Tab-separated table of C-alpha atoms in Angstrom:
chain	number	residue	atom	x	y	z
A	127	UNK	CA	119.191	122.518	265.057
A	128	UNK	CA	118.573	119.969	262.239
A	129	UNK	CA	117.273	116.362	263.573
A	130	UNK	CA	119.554	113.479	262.609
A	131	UNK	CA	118.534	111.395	259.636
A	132	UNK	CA	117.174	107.822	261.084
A	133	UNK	CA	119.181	104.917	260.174
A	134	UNK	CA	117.291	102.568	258.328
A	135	UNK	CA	118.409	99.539	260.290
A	136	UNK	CA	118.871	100.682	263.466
A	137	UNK	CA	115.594	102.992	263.620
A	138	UNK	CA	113.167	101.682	261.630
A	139	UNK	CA	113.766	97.779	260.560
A	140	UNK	CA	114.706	96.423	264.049
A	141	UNK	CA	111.998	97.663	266.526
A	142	UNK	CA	109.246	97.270	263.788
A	143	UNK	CA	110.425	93.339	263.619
A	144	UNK	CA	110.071	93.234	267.184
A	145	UNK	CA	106.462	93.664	267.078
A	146	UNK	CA	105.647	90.656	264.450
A	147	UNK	CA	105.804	87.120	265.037
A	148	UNK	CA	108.495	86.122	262.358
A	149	UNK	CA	109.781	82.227	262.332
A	150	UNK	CA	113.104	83.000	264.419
A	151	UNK	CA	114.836	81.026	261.127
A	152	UNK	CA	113.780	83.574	259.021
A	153	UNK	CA	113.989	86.168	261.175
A	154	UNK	CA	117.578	85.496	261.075
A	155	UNK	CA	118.016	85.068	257.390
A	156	UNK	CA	115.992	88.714	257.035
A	157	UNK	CA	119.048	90.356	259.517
A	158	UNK	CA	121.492	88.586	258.125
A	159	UNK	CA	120.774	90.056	254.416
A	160	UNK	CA	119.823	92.896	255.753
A	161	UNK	CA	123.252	93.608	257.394
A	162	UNK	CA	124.968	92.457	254.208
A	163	UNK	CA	123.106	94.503	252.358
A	164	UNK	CA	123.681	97.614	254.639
A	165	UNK	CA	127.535	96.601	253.994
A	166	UNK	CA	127.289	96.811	250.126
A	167	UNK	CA	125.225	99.653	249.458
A	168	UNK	CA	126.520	101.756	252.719
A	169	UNK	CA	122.999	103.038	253.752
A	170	UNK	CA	123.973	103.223	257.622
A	171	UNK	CA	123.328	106.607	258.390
A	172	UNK	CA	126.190	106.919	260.875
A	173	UNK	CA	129.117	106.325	258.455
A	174	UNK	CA	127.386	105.698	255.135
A	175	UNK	CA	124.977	107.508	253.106
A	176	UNK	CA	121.342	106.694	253.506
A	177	UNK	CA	120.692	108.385	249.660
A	178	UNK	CA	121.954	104.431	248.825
A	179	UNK	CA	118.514	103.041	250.202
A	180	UNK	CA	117.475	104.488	246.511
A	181	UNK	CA	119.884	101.726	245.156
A	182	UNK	CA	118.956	99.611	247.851
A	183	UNK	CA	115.341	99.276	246.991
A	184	UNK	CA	116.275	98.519	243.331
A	185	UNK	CA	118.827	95.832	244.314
A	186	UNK	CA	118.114	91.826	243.674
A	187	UNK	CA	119.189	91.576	247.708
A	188	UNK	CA	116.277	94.033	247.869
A	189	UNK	CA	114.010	91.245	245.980
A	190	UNK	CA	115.639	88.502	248.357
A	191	UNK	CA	114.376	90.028	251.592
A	192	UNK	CA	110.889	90.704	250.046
A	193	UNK	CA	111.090	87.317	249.477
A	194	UNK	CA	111.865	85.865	252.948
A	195	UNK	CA	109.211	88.580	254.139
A	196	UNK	CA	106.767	86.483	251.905
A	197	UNK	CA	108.080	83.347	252.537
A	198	UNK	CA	107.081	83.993	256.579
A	199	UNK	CA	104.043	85.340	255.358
A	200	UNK	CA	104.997	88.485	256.961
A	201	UNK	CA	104.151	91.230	254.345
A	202	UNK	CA	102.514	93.395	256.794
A	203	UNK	CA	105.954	93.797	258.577
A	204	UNK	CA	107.434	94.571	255.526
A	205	UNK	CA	105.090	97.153	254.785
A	206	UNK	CA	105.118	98.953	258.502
A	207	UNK	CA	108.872	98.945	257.648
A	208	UNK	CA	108.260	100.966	254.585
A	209	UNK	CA	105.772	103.098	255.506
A	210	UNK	CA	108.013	103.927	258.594
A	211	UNK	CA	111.079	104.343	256.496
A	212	UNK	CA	108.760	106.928	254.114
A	213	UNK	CA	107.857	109.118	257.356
A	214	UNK	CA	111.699	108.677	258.591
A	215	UNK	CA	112.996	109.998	255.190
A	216	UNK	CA	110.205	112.291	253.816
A	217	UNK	CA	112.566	115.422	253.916
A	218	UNK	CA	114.375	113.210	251.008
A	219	UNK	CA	112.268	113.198	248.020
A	220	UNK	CA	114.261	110.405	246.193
A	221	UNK	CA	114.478	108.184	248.666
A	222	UNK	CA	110.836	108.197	249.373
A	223	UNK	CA	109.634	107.606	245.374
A	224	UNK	CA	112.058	104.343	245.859
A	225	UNK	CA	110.122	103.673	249.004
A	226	UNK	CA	106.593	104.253	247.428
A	227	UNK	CA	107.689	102.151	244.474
A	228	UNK	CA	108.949	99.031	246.730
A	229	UNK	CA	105.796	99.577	248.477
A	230	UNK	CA	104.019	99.559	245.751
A	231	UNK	CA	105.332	96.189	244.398
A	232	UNK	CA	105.188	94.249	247.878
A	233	UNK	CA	101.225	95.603	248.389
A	234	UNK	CA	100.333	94.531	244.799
A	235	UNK	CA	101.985	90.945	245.024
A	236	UNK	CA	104.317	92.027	241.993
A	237	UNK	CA	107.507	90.547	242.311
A	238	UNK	CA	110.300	89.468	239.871
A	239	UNK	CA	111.171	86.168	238.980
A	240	UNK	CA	113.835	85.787	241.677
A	241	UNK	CA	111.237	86.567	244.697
A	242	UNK	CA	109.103	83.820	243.317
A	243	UNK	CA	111.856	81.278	242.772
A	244	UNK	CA	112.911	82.103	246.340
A	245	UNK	CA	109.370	81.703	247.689
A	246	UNK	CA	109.139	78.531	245.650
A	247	UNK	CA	112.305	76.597	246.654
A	248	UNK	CA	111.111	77.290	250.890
A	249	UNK	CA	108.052	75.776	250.002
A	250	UNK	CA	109.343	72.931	248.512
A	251	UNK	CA	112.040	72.369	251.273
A	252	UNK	CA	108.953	72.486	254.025
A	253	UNK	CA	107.109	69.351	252.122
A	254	UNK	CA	110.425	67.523	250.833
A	255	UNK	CA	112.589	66.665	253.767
A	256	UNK	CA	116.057	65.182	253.078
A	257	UNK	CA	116.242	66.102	249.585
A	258	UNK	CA	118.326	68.859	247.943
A	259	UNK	CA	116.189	71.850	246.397
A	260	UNK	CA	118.404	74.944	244.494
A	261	UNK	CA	117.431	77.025	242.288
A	262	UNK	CA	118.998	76.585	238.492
A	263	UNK	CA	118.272	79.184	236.077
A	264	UNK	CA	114.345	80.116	235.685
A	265	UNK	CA	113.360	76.716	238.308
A	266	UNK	CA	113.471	75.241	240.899
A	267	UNK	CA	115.359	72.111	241.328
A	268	UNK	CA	115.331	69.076	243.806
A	269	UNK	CA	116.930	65.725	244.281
A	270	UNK	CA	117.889	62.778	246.837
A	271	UNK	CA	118.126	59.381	245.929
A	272	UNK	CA	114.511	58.409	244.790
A	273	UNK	CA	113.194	61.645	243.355
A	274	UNK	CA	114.017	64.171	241.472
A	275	UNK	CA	112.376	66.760	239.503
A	276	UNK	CA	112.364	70.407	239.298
A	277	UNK	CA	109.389	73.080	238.619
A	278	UNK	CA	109.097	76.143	236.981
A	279	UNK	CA	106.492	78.927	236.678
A	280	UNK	CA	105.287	79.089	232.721
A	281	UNK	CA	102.612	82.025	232.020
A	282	UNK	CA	101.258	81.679	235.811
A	283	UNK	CA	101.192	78.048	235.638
A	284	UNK	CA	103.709	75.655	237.569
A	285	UNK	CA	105.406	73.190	235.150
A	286	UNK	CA	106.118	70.144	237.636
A	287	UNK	CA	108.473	67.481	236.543
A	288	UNK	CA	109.016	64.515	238.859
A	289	UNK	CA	111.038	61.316	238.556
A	290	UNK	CA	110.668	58.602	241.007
A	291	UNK	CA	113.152	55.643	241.004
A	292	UNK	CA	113.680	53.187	243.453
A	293	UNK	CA	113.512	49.025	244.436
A	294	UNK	CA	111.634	47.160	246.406
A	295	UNK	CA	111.912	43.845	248.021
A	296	UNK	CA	108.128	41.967	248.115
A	297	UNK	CA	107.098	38.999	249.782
A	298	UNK	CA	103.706	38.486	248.098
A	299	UNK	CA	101.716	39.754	245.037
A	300	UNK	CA	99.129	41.801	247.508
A	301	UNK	CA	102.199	43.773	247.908
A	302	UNK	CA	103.499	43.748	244.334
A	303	UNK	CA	100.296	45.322	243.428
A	304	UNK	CA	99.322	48.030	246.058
A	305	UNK	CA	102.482	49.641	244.658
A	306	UNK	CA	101.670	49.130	241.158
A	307	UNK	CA	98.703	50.993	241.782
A	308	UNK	CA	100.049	53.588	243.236
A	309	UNK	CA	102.589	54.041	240.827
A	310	UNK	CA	100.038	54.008	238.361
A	311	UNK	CA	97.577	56.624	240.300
A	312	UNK	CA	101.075	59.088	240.271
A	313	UNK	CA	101.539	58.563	236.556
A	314	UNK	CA	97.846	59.181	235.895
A	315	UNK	CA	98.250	62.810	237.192
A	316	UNK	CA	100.926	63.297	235.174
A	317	UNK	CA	101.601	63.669	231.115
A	318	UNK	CA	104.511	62.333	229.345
A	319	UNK	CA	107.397	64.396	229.009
């Protein structure tokens, strides 16, 4: 009798996320895309066809999860999954070049544009609280208020662009000038745009 082909979600991604410690937040983003994912390319393989994890692997949602994976700093879960995923498919020799290559990428640190933007925009939402961060073309973009700015990765250098505005009231010149300073010791990092 021939043994039934694992399902990718089911088999191999859910009880090898058991045994990391993921941020429960992005734990739930990871399912969540995961699921959707599973919906689009039909790679279940109860009623789907698990020959789409080929597609799968080449997919930007593909780059998205690497992403949150990274963003957790959780790359060795990622890469248990694959290597799991290689033994659970290795009878398929298609599937398991796509899952050599995707290993491949997340062991190097190669990742496209979108995985970094991703990995970018969490970061800056962890140090930035209250202000809106999206990505907008090739950066990443944030605002509230009294700052805004965006940043964007130029030949493996960050381009930062920041924009503080804002009044305040003062009651004396020790005050006046403390912020002067300050605003000076910002703009001293900084080069004109």
């Amino acid at each position: 009798m021939k043994e039934m082909v694992k399902d990718f979600l089911r088999q191999v991604v859910n009880p090898t996320l058991i045994e990391f410690d993921i941020p429960a937040q992005i734990l739930t983003e990871i399912r969540k895309k995961l699921e959707i994912a599973e919906n689009k390319y039909d790679f279940s393989a109860f009623m789907g066809n698990p020959k789409n994890l080929v597609k799968f692997f080449q997919s930007p949602e593909w780059k998205e999860i690497v992403s949150l994976f990274k963003a957790a700093e959780a790359e060795a879960a990622l890469i248990k999954i694959l290597e799991r995923a290689k033994e659970a498919y290795k009878d398929d020799e298609e599937i398991v070049k796509a899952i050599e290559k995707a290993l491949e990428e997340v062991k190097s640190g190669k990742s496209e544009d979108i995985t970094n933007l991703e990995s970018l925009k969490k970061r800056i939402e962890s140090v930035l609280k209250d202000v809106e961060v999206k990505i907008s073309g090739d950066r990443v973009v944030f605002e509230s208020e009294k700052l805004e700015g965006y940043i964007e990765e130029e030949k493996g250098e960050y381009l930062v662009k920041i924009e503080v505005r804002g009044v305040k009231r003062a009651s004396n010149w020790n005050e006046i000038e403390s912020l002067l300073r300050e605003a000076e010791d910002l703009a001293s990092k900084l080069t004109p745009p």
